Short mmCIF file of N, CA and C in Angstrom, two decimals:
data_model
loop_
_atom_site.label_atom_id
_atom_site.label_comp_id
_atom_site.label_asym_id
_atom_site.label_seq_id
_atom_site.Cartn_x
_atom_site.Cartn_y
_atom_site.Cartn_z
N UNK H 1 0.86 -1.19 0.00
CA UNK H 1 0.00 0.00 0.00
C UNK H 1 0.89 1.23 0.00
N UNK H 2 0.61 2.14 -0.90
CA UNK H 2 1.38 3.38 -0.91
C UNK H 2 1.13 4.15 0.38
N UNK H 3 2.16 4.83 0.85
CA UNK H 3 2.04 5.59 2.09
C UNK H 3 1.35 6.93 1.77
N UNK H 4 0.22 7.16 2.39
CA UNK H 4 -0.54 8.37 2.14
C UNK H 4 -0.77 9.11 3.45
N UNK H 5 -0.99 10.41 3.32
CA UNK H 5 -1.34 11.23 4.47
C UNK H 5 -2.37 12.25 3.99
N UNK H 6 -3.37 12.50 4.82
CA UNK H 6 -4.37 13.50 4.50
C UNK H 6 -3.83 14.85 4.97
N UNK H 7 -3.42 15.68 4.02
CA UNK H 7 -2.85 16.99 4.35
C UNK H 7 -3.92 18.00 4.77
N UNK H 8 -4.98 18.07 3.97
CA UNK H 8 -6.08 19.01 4.24
C UNK H 8 -7.36 18.22 4.42
N UNK H 9 -7.89 18.26 5.64
CA UNK H 9 -9.10 17.50 5.96
C UNK H 9 -10.26 18.44 6.20
N UNK H 10 -11.43 18.03 5.76
CA UNK H 10 -12.64 18.84 5.96
C UNK H 10 -12.93 19.01 7.45
N UNK H 11 -12.62 18.01 8.26
CA UNK H 11 -12.88 18.09 9.70
C UNK H 11 -12.06 19.19 10.37
N UNK H 12 -10.93 19.56 9.76
CA UNK H 12 -10.08 20.62 10.31
C UNK H 12 -10.77 21.99 10.28
N UNK H 13 -11.76 22.12 9.41
CA UNK H 13 -12.41 23.44 9.28
C UNK H 13 -13.88 23.44 9.72
N UNK H 14 -14.33 22.33 10.33
CA UNK H 14 -15.67 22.36 10.91
C UNK H 14 -15.68 23.40 12.03
N UNK H 15 -16.75 24.18 12.14
CA UNK H 15 -16.86 25.12 13.26
C UNK H 15 -16.81 24.37 14.59
N UNK H 16 -16.33 25.03 15.61
CA UNK H 16 -16.16 24.40 16.92
C UNK H 16 -17.44 23.78 17.47
N UNK H 17 -18.59 24.37 17.20
CA UNK H 17 -19.82 23.84 17.79
C UNK H 17 -20.27 22.52 17.15
N UNK H 18 -19.65 22.12 16.03
CA UNK H 18 -20.00 20.84 15.41
C UNK H 18 -18.75 19.99 15.17
N UNK H 19 -17.72 20.17 15.97
CA UNK H 19 -16.47 19.43 15.81
C UNK H 19 -16.25 18.46 16.97
N UNK H 20 -17.33 17.83 17.47
CA UNK H 20 -17.26 17.00 18.66
C UNK H 20 -17.56 15.53 18.43
N UNK H 21 -17.78 15.12 17.20
CA UNK H 21 -18.10 13.72 16.91
C UNK H 21 -17.02 12.80 17.48
N UNK H 22 -17.43 11.68 18.06
CA UNK H 22 -16.46 10.72 18.59
C UNK H 22 -15.54 10.20 17.49
N UNK H 23 -16.08 10.01 16.31
CA UNK H 23 -15.27 9.47 15.21
C UNK H 23 -14.37 10.50 14.57
N UNK H 24 -14.92 11.67 14.24
CA UNK H 24 -14.16 12.63 13.43
C UNK H 24 -14.02 14.02 14.05
N UNK H 25 -14.50 14.19 15.25
CA UNK H 25 -14.42 15.52 15.85
C UNK H 25 -13.04 15.84 16.39
N UNK H 26 -12.46 16.90 15.90
CA UNK H 26 -11.11 17.27 16.33
C UNK H 26 -11.09 17.76 17.78
N UNK H 27 -12.25 18.15 18.33
CA UNK H 27 -12.31 18.67 19.69
C UNK H 27 -12.68 17.62 20.73
N UNK H 28 -12.97 16.41 20.30
CA UNK H 28 -13.32 15.33 21.23
C UNK H 28 -12.02 14.64 21.66
N UNK H 29 -11.59 14.92 22.88
CA UNK H 29 -10.32 14.38 23.37
C UNK H 29 -10.26 12.86 23.35
N UNK H 30 -11.41 12.20 23.50
CA UNK H 30 -11.44 10.74 23.56
C UNK H 30 -11.67 10.08 22.20
N UNK H 31 -11.93 10.87 21.18
CA UNK H 31 -12.33 10.32 19.88
C UNK H 31 -11.19 9.84 19.01
N UNK H 32 -11.58 9.39 17.82
CA UNK H 32 -10.62 8.85 16.84
C UNK H 32 -9.90 9.92 16.03
N UNK H 33 -10.50 11.10 15.89
CA UNK H 33 -9.93 12.20 15.09
C UNK H 33 -9.72 11.80 13.63
N UNK H 34 -10.70 11.14 13.05
CA UNK H 34 -10.63 10.77 11.64
C UNK H 34 -10.61 12.03 10.79
N UNK H 35 -9.82 12.00 9.73
CA UNK H 35 -9.64 13.16 8.86
C UNK H 35 -9.83 12.72 7.41
N UNK H 36 -10.67 13.44 6.69
CA UNK H 36 -11.04 13.07 5.32
C UNK H 36 -10.67 14.19 4.37
N UNK H 37 -9.99 13.84 3.29
CA UNK H 37 -9.59 14.82 2.28
C UNK H 37 -9.73 14.25 0.89
N UNK H 38 -9.38 15.06 -0.08
CA UNK H 38 -9.43 14.63 -1.47
C UNK H 38 -8.19 13.82 -1.82
N UNK H 39 -8.38 12.83 -2.67
CA UNK H 39 -7.30 12.05 -3.28
C UNK H 39 -7.70 11.86 -4.73
N UNK H 40 -7.32 12.83 -5.57
CA UNK H 40 -7.84 12.85 -6.94
C UNK H 40 -9.32 13.18 -6.91
N UNK H 41 -10.12 12.39 -7.59
CA UNK H 41 -11.58 12.62 -7.58
C UNK H 41 -12.27 11.75 -6.53
N UNK H 42 -11.51 11.05 -5.73
CA UNK H 42 -12.03 10.23 -4.64
C UNK H 42 -11.73 10.93 -3.32
N UNK H 43 -12.30 10.40 -2.24
CA UNK H 43 -11.98 10.91 -0.91
C UNK H 43 -11.20 9.83 -0.17
N UNK H 44 -10.43 10.27 0.82
CA UNK H 44 -9.60 9.32 1.54
C UNK H 44 -9.54 9.67 3.02
N UNK H 45 -9.54 8.64 3.84
CA UNK H 45 -9.28 8.75 5.27
C UNK H 45 -8.27 7.66 5.61
N UNK H 46 -7.21 8.02 6.32
CA UNK H 46 -6.21 7.06 6.77
C UNK H 46 -6.28 7.00 8.29
N UNK H 47 -6.35 5.80 8.83
CA UNK H 47 -6.46 5.67 10.29
C UNK H 47 -5.84 4.36 10.74
N UNK H 48 -5.02 4.44 11.77
CA UNK H 48 -4.45 3.24 12.39
C UNK H 48 -5.09 3.07 13.76
N UNK H 49 -5.98 2.07 13.90
CA UNK H 49 -6.66 1.87 15.18
C UNK H 49 -5.70 1.41 16.27
N UNK H 50 -5.98 1.86 17.48
CA UNK H 50 -5.22 1.39 18.64
C UNK H 50 -5.61 -0.06 18.94
N UNK H 51 -4.73 -0.77 19.64
CA UNK H 51 -4.98 -2.18 19.93
C UNK H 51 -6.23 -2.41 20.77
N UNK H 52 -6.69 -1.39 21.50
CA UNK H 52 -7.90 -1.57 22.32
C UNK H 52 -9.16 -1.80 21.48
N UNK H 53 -9.08 -1.59 20.17
CA UNK H 53 -10.23 -1.82 19.29
C UNK H 53 -10.20 -3.22 18.68
N UNK H 54 -9.63 -4.15 19.41
CA UNK H 54 -9.51 -5.53 19.00
C UNK H 54 -10.87 -6.24 19.08
N UNK H 55 -11.14 -7.06 18.08
CA UNK H 55 -12.29 -7.94 18.13
C UNK H 55 -11.85 -9.28 18.70
N UNK H 56 -10.87 -9.88 18.06
CA UNK H 56 -10.16 -11.04 18.55
C UNK H 56 -8.68 -10.74 18.35
N UNK H 57 -7.81 -11.42 19.08
CA UNK H 57 -6.38 -11.08 18.95
C UNK H 57 -5.92 -11.03 17.49
N UNK H 58 -5.33 -9.90 17.15
CA UNK H 58 -4.79 -9.70 15.82
C UNK H 58 -5.72 -8.99 14.85
N UNK H 59 -6.99 -8.77 15.25
CA UNK H 59 -7.96 -8.19 14.32
C UNK H 59 -8.81 -7.11 15.00
N UNK H 60 -9.22 -6.13 14.20
CA UNK H 60 -10.05 -5.02 14.65
C UNK H 60 -11.51 -5.46 14.68
N UNK H 61 -12.27 -4.96 15.66
CA UNK H 61 -13.69 -5.31 15.74
C UNK H 61 -14.50 -4.52 14.70
N UNK H 62 -15.60 -5.11 14.27
CA UNK H 62 -16.40 -4.56 13.18
C UNK H 62 -17.00 -3.20 13.45
N UNK H 63 -17.31 -2.89 14.70
CA UNK H 63 -17.91 -1.59 15.02
C UNK H 63 -16.98 -0.44 14.68
N UNK H 64 -15.68 -0.64 14.83
CA UNK H 64 -14.74 0.42 14.47
C UNK H 64 -14.73 0.62 12.96
N UNK H 65 -14.82 -0.47 12.21
CA UNK H 65 -14.85 -0.36 10.75
C UNK H 65 -16.11 0.39 10.32
N UNK H 66 -17.25 0.08 10.95
CA UNK H 66 -18.50 0.78 10.64
C UNK H 66 -18.36 2.27 10.96
N UNK H 67 -17.74 2.58 12.09
CA UNK H 67 -17.53 3.98 12.46
C UNK H 67 -16.64 4.70 11.45
N UNK H 68 -15.59 4.03 11.00
CA UNK H 68 -14.71 4.61 9.98
C UNK H 68 -15.49 4.91 8.71
N UNK H 69 -16.29 3.95 8.25
CA UNK H 69 -17.08 4.16 7.03
C UNK H 69 -18.09 5.27 7.24
N UNK H 70 -18.73 5.33 8.39
CA UNK H 70 -19.72 6.36 8.70
C UNK H 70 -19.09 7.76 8.65
N UNK H 71 -18.02 7.96 9.42
CA UNK H 71 -17.41 9.29 9.47
C UNK H 71 -16.71 9.65 8.17
N UNK H 72 -16.15 8.66 7.49
CA UNK H 72 -15.59 8.93 6.17
C UNK H 72 -16.69 9.41 5.23
N UNK H 73 -17.87 8.82 5.34
CA UNK H 73 -18.99 9.23 4.51
C UNK H 73 -19.43 10.65 4.77
N UNK H 74 -19.56 11.02 6.05
CA UNK H 74 -20.00 12.40 6.36
C UNK H 74 -18.97 13.41 5.87
N UNK H 75 -17.70 13.09 6.09
CA UNK H 75 -16.64 14.00 5.62
C UNK H 75 -16.60 14.09 4.11
N UNK H 76 -16.80 12.96 3.44
CA UNK H 76 -16.78 12.94 1.97
C UNK H 76 -17.91 13.77 1.38
N UNK H 77 -19.10 13.63 1.93
CA UNK H 77 -20.24 14.41 1.45
C UNK H 77 -19.99 15.91 1.68
N UNK H 78 -19.42 16.25 2.85
CA UNK H 78 -19.11 17.65 3.14
C UNK H 78 -18.09 18.19 2.15
N UNK H 79 -17.06 17.41 1.84
CA UNK H 79 -16.07 17.82 0.84
C UNK H 79 -16.73 18.09 -0.51
N UNK H 80 -17.58 17.16 -0.93
CA UNK H 80 -18.20 17.28 -2.25
C UNK H 80 -19.13 18.48 -2.34
N UNK H 81 -19.96 18.69 -1.32
CA UNK H 81 -20.88 19.83 -1.36
C UNK H 81 -20.11 21.15 -1.22
N UNK H 82 -19.08 21.15 -0.41
CA UNK H 82 -18.24 22.34 -0.26
C UNK H 82 -17.65 22.72 -1.62
N UNK H 83 -17.13 21.73 -2.36
CA UNK H 83 -16.58 21.98 -3.69
C UNK H 83 -17.67 22.40 -4.66
N UNK H 84 -18.82 21.74 -4.60
CA UNK H 84 -19.94 22.11 -5.49
C UNK H 84 -20.35 23.56 -5.26
N UNK H 85 -20.25 24.02 -4.01
CA UNK H 85 -20.58 25.40 -3.67
C UNK H 85 -19.47 26.39 -4.04
N UNK H 86 -18.40 25.88 -4.67
CA UNK H 86 -17.33 26.75 -5.15
C UNK H 86 -16.19 26.97 -4.16
N UNK H 87 -16.08 26.09 -3.16
CA UNK H 87 -15.08 26.29 -2.12
C UNK H 87 -14.13 25.10 -2.02
N UNK H 88 -12.98 25.37 -1.46
CA UNK H 88 -12.00 24.34 -1.14
C UNK H 88 -11.56 24.52 0.30
N UNK H 89 -11.00 23.49 0.88
CA UNK H 89 -10.50 23.56 2.26
C UNK H 89 -9.46 24.68 2.34
N UNK H 90 -9.64 25.55 3.31
CA UNK H 90 -8.67 26.61 3.54
C UNK H 90 -9.01 27.94 2.90
N UNK H 91 -10.12 28.03 2.17
CA UNK H 91 -10.45 29.32 1.55
C UNK H 91 -11.26 30.23 2.47
N UNK H 92 -11.50 29.78 3.70
CA UNK H 92 -12.20 30.60 4.68
C UNK H 92 -13.69 30.37 4.76
N UNK H 93 -14.25 29.63 3.81
CA UNK H 93 -15.70 29.37 3.82
C UNK H 93 -16.01 28.22 4.77
N UNK H 94 -17.11 28.36 5.51
CA UNK H 94 -17.55 27.30 6.41
C UNK H 94 -18.14 26.16 5.59
N UNK H 95 -17.71 24.93 5.86
CA UNK H 95 -18.23 23.81 5.08
C UNK H 95 -19.59 23.34 5.59
N UNK H 96 -20.33 22.63 4.76
CA UNK H 96 -21.58 22.02 5.22
C UNK H 96 -21.26 20.86 6.15
N UNK H 97 -22.23 20.46 6.94
CA UNK H 97 -22.06 19.30 7.84
C UNK H 97 -23.19 18.33 7.55
N UNK H 98 -22.88 17.06 7.52
CA UNK H 98 -23.85 16.02 7.22
C UNK H 98 -24.06 15.10 8.41
N UNK H 99 -25.23 14.44 8.43
CA UNK H 99 -25.52 13.38 9.39
C UNK H 99 -25.98 12.15 8.61
N UNK H 100 -25.83 11.02 9.22
CA UNK H 100 -26.12 9.74 8.56
C UNK H 100 -27.60 9.43 8.60
N UNK H 101 -28.14 9.09 7.42
CA UNK H 101 -29.53 8.63 7.32
C UNK H 101 -29.58 7.11 7.24
N UNK H 102 -28.55 6.51 6.63
CA UNK H 102 -28.50 5.06 6.48
C UNK H 102 -27.05 4.64 6.34
N UNK H 103 -26.71 3.53 6.99
CA UNK H 103 -25.36 2.98 6.92
C UNK H 103 -25.46 1.49 6.66
N UNK H 104 -24.77 1.03 5.62
CA UNK H 104 -24.72 -0.40 5.32
C UNK H 104 -23.26 -0.79 5.17
N UNK H 105 -22.85 -1.87 5.85
CA UNK H 105 -21.47 -2.32 5.79
C UNK H 105 -21.43 -3.81 5.45
N UNK H 106 -20.58 -4.16 4.50
CA UNK H 106 -20.28 -5.56 4.19
C UNK H 106 -18.86 -5.82 4.64
N UNK H 107 -18.69 -6.77 5.55
CA UNK H 107 -17.36 -7.16 6.02
C UNK H 107 -16.87 -8.29 5.12
N UNK H 108 -15.79 -8.04 4.40
CA UNK H 108 -15.32 -8.97 3.37
C UNK H 108 -14.20 -9.89 3.86
N UNK H 109 -13.32 -9.34 4.67
CA UNK H 109 -12.20 -10.11 5.21
C UNK H 109 -11.89 -9.57 6.60
N UNK H 110 -11.33 -10.38 7.47
CA UNK H 110 -10.92 -9.87 8.78
C UNK H 110 -9.93 -8.71 8.61
N UNK H 111 -10.09 -7.69 9.43
CA UNK H 111 -9.24 -6.50 9.34
C UNK H 111 -8.13 -6.60 10.38
N UNK H 112 -6.88 -6.69 9.93
CA UNK H 112 -5.78 -6.88 10.87
C UNK H 112 -5.51 -5.65 11.72
N UNK H 113 -4.97 -5.90 12.90
CA UNK H 113 -4.53 -4.84 13.80
C UNK H 113 -3.17 -4.32 13.36
N UNK H 114 -2.84 -3.16 13.90
CA UNK H 114 -1.49 -2.61 13.78
C UNK H 114 -1.07 -2.26 12.36
N UNK H 115 -2.03 -2.01 11.48
CA UNK H 115 -1.71 -1.51 10.15
C UNK H 115 -2.63 -0.32 9.86
N UNK H 116 -2.15 0.64 9.09
CA UNK H 116 -3.03 1.75 8.70
C UNK H 116 -4.18 1.23 7.84
N UNK H 117 -5.37 1.75 8.12
CA UNK H 117 -6.53 1.46 7.29
C UNK H 117 -6.75 2.63 6.36
N UNK H 118 -7.12 2.33 5.14
CA UNK H 118 -7.34 3.36 4.13
C UNK H 118 -8.78 3.24 3.65
N UNK H 119 -9.59 4.27 3.90
CA UNK H 119 -10.96 4.32 3.40
C UNK H 119 -10.96 5.20 2.16
N UNK H 120 -11.43 4.66 1.06
CA UNK H 120 -11.49 5.39 -0.22
C UNK H 120 -12.96 5.53 -0.58
N UNK H 121 -13.40 6.77 -0.84
CA UNK H 121 -14.80 7.01 -1.10
C UNK H 121 -15.10 7.59 -2.47
N UNK H 122 -16.26 7.21 -2.97
CA UNK H 122 -16.83 7.77 -4.19
C UNK H 122 -18.15 8.42 -3.80
N UNK H 123 -18.31 9.70 -4.15
CA UNK H 123 -19.46 10.48 -3.70
C UNK H 123 -20.44 10.69 -4.85
N UNK H 124 -21.73 10.56 -4.53
CA UNK H 124 -22.79 10.77 -5.52
C UNK H 124 -23.88 11.63 -4.89
N UNK H 125 -24.23 12.70 -5.56
CA UNK H 125 -25.36 13.52 -5.10
C UNK H 125 -26.64 12.85 -5.59
N UNK H 126 -27.59 12.66 -4.67
CA UNK H 126 -28.86 12.05 -5.08
C UNK H 126 -30.04 12.98 -4.85
N UNK H 127 -29.78 14.14 -4.27
CA UNK H 127 -30.79 15.16 -3.99
C UNK H 127 -30.02 16.37 -3.47
N UNK H 128 -30.52 17.58 -3.61
CA UNK H 128 -29.74 18.72 -3.11
C UNK H 128 -29.33 18.63 -1.64
N UNK H 129 -30.11 17.92 -0.83
CA UNK H 129 -29.75 17.79 0.59
C UNK H 129 -29.42 16.35 0.97
N UNK H 130 -29.30 15.46 0.00
CA UNK H 130 -29.06 14.05 0.28
C UNK H 130 -27.96 13.53 -0.64
N UNK H 131 -26.97 12.87 -0.04
CA UNK H 131 -25.82 12.38 -0.77
C UNK H 131 -25.56 10.92 -0.40
N UNK H 132 -24.84 10.22 -1.28
CA UNK H 132 -24.48 8.82 -1.03
C UNK H 132 -22.98 8.68 -1.23
N UNK H 133 -22.33 7.96 -0.31
CA UNK H 133 -20.91 7.71 -0.41
C UNK H 133 -20.68 6.20 -0.36
N UNK H 134 -20.00 5.71 -1.39
CA UNK H 134 -19.57 4.31 -1.44
C UNK H 134 -18.13 4.29 -0.96
N UNK H 135 -17.83 3.45 0.03
CA UNK H 135 -16.49 3.41 0.62
C UNK H 135 -15.93 2.00 0.61
N UNK H 136 -14.65 1.91 0.30
CA UNK H 136 -13.91 0.67 0.43
C UNK H 136 -12.82 0.88 1.47
N UNK H 137 -12.68 -0.09 2.37
CA UNK H 137 -11.67 -0.01 3.42
C UNK H 137 -10.61 -1.08 3.16
N UNK H 138 -9.37 -0.60 3.05
CA UNK H 138 -8.23 -1.47 2.79
C UNK H 138 -7.31 -1.51 4.00
N UNK H 139 -6.76 -2.69 4.27
CA UNK H 139 -5.64 -2.86 5.20
C UNK H 139 -4.49 -3.32 4.32
N UNK H 140 -3.49 -2.46 4.18
CA UNK H 140 -2.44 -2.66 3.19
C UNK H 140 -3.14 -2.75 1.83
N UNK H 141 -2.95 -3.81 1.07
CA UNK H 141 -3.60 -3.91 -0.24
C UNK H 141 -4.84 -4.79 -0.23
N UNK H 142 -5.29 -5.20 0.95
CA UNK H 142 -6.43 -6.11 1.06
C UNK H 142 -7.71 -5.34 1.33
N UNK H 143 -8.70 -5.56 0.46
CA UNK H 143 -10.02 -4.97 0.66
C UNK H 143 -10.72 -5.75 1.77
N UNK H 144 -10.96 -5.08 2.89
CA UNK H 144 -11.54 -5.75 4.07
C UNK H 144 -13.02 -5.48 4.25
N UNK H 145 -13.50 -4.30 3.82
CA UNK H 145 -14.90 -3.95 4.01
C UNK H 145 -15.33 -2.98 2.93
N UNK H 146 -16.61 -2.99 2.69
CA UNK H 146 -17.22 -2.07 1.74
C UNK H 146 -18.49 -1.54 2.38
N UNK H 147 -18.75 -0.26 2.23
CA UNK H 147 -19.94 0.30 2.85
C UNK H 147 -20.58 1.38 2.01
N UNK H 148 -21.85 1.59 2.28
CA UNK H 148 -22.63 2.66 1.65
C UNK H 148 -23.25 3.50 2.76
N UNK H 149 -23.08 4.79 2.66
CA UNK H 149 -23.67 5.71 3.62
C UNK H 149 -24.55 6.69 2.84
N UNK H 150 -25.80 6.82 3.25
CA UNK H 150 -26.68 7.86 2.73
C UNK H 150 -26.72 8.93 3.79
N UNK H 151 -26.48 10.17 3.36
CA UNK H 151 -26.33 11.29 4.30
C UNK H 151 -27.23 12.44 3.92
N UNK H 152 -27.62 13.20 4.94
CA UNK H 152 -28.41 14.40 4.70
C UNK H 152 -27.68 15.59 5.32
N UNK H 153 -27.89 16.75 4.73
CA UNK H 153 -27.33 17.96 5.30
C UNK H 153 -27.88 18.10 6.72
N UNK H 154 -27.00 18.37 7.67
CA UNK H 154 -27.39 18.45 9.07
C UNK H 154 -28.45 19.53 9.28
N UNK H 155 -29.60 19.14 9.84
CA UNK H 155 -30.64 20.14 10.12
C UNK H 155 -30.15 21.15 11.17
N UNK H 156 -30.58 22.36 11.05
CA UNK H 156 -30.18 23.40 12.01
C UNK H 156 -30.65 23.07 13.43
N UNK H 157 -31.67 22.22 13.55
CA UNK H 157 -32.16 21.85 14.88
C UNK H 157 -31.14 21.01 15.66
N UNK H 158 -30.13 20.50 14.97
CA UNK H 158 -29.09 19.73 15.66
C UNK H 158 -28.16 20.63 16.45
N UNK H 159 -28.15 21.90 16.15
CA UNK H 159 -27.24 22.82 16.82
C UNK H 159 -27.85 23.32 18.11
N UNK H 160 -27.14 23.10 19.20
CA UNK H 160 -27.55 23.62 20.49
C UNK H 160 -26.34 24.30 21.08
N UNK H 161 -26.25 25.56 20.86
CA UNK H 161 -25.06 26.31 21.26
C UNK H 161 -24.94 26.49 22.77
N UNK H 162 -25.94 26.05 23.52
CA UNK H 162 -25.89 26.18 24.98
C UNK H 162 -25.35 24.94 25.67
N UNK H 163 -24.99 23.92 24.91
CA UNK H 163 -24.49 22.68 25.49
C UNK H 163 -23.03 22.87 25.88
N UNK H 164 -22.68 22.46 27.11
CA UNK H 164 -21.30 22.50 27.55
C UNK H 164 -20.66 21.16 27.18
N UNK H 165 -19.79 21.17 26.21
CA UNK H 165 -19.20 19.95 25.69
C UNK H 165 -18.11 19.39 26.58
N UNK H 166 -17.70 20.10 27.59
CA UNK H 166 -16.62 19.63 28.45
C UNK H 166 -17.12 18.91 29.70
N UNK H 167 -18.39 18.69 29.81
CA UNK H 167 -18.94 18.00 31.00
C UNK H 167 -18.89 16.51 30.81
#
């Protein structure tokens, strides 16, 4: 597997009030801090799970893979809509934020521990407020999982600026 790094991630520019997701929130001290960026016309997230996410010795548990696909999907949809709106990461524009409407994961092979996982996404707009992301998760060169996430633009009712996130 070629060594990749996500230089510019959409999660890096989420406003502070929506940057708390356990999977991809940069402000969640306990979270995974997943970061999603462009890789050509596809999206990419690179993540090496800690050993505590073991399912059985030597392998990652499926819930972490589902979380990776889920957060990769939300970040991918945000990247695509941000670009469709004429923006790129770092131009100062606030990106859109998505939430998951449906998540489907097919586990194809056991996912080994202690190797970087690479999620590669293909984004499709299916409605102005609804997007679909097809994701493949690789461990080295082995395709371990495939998932589909249907996402919707986050409703404004999700924002509660009075919540203390440090409690």
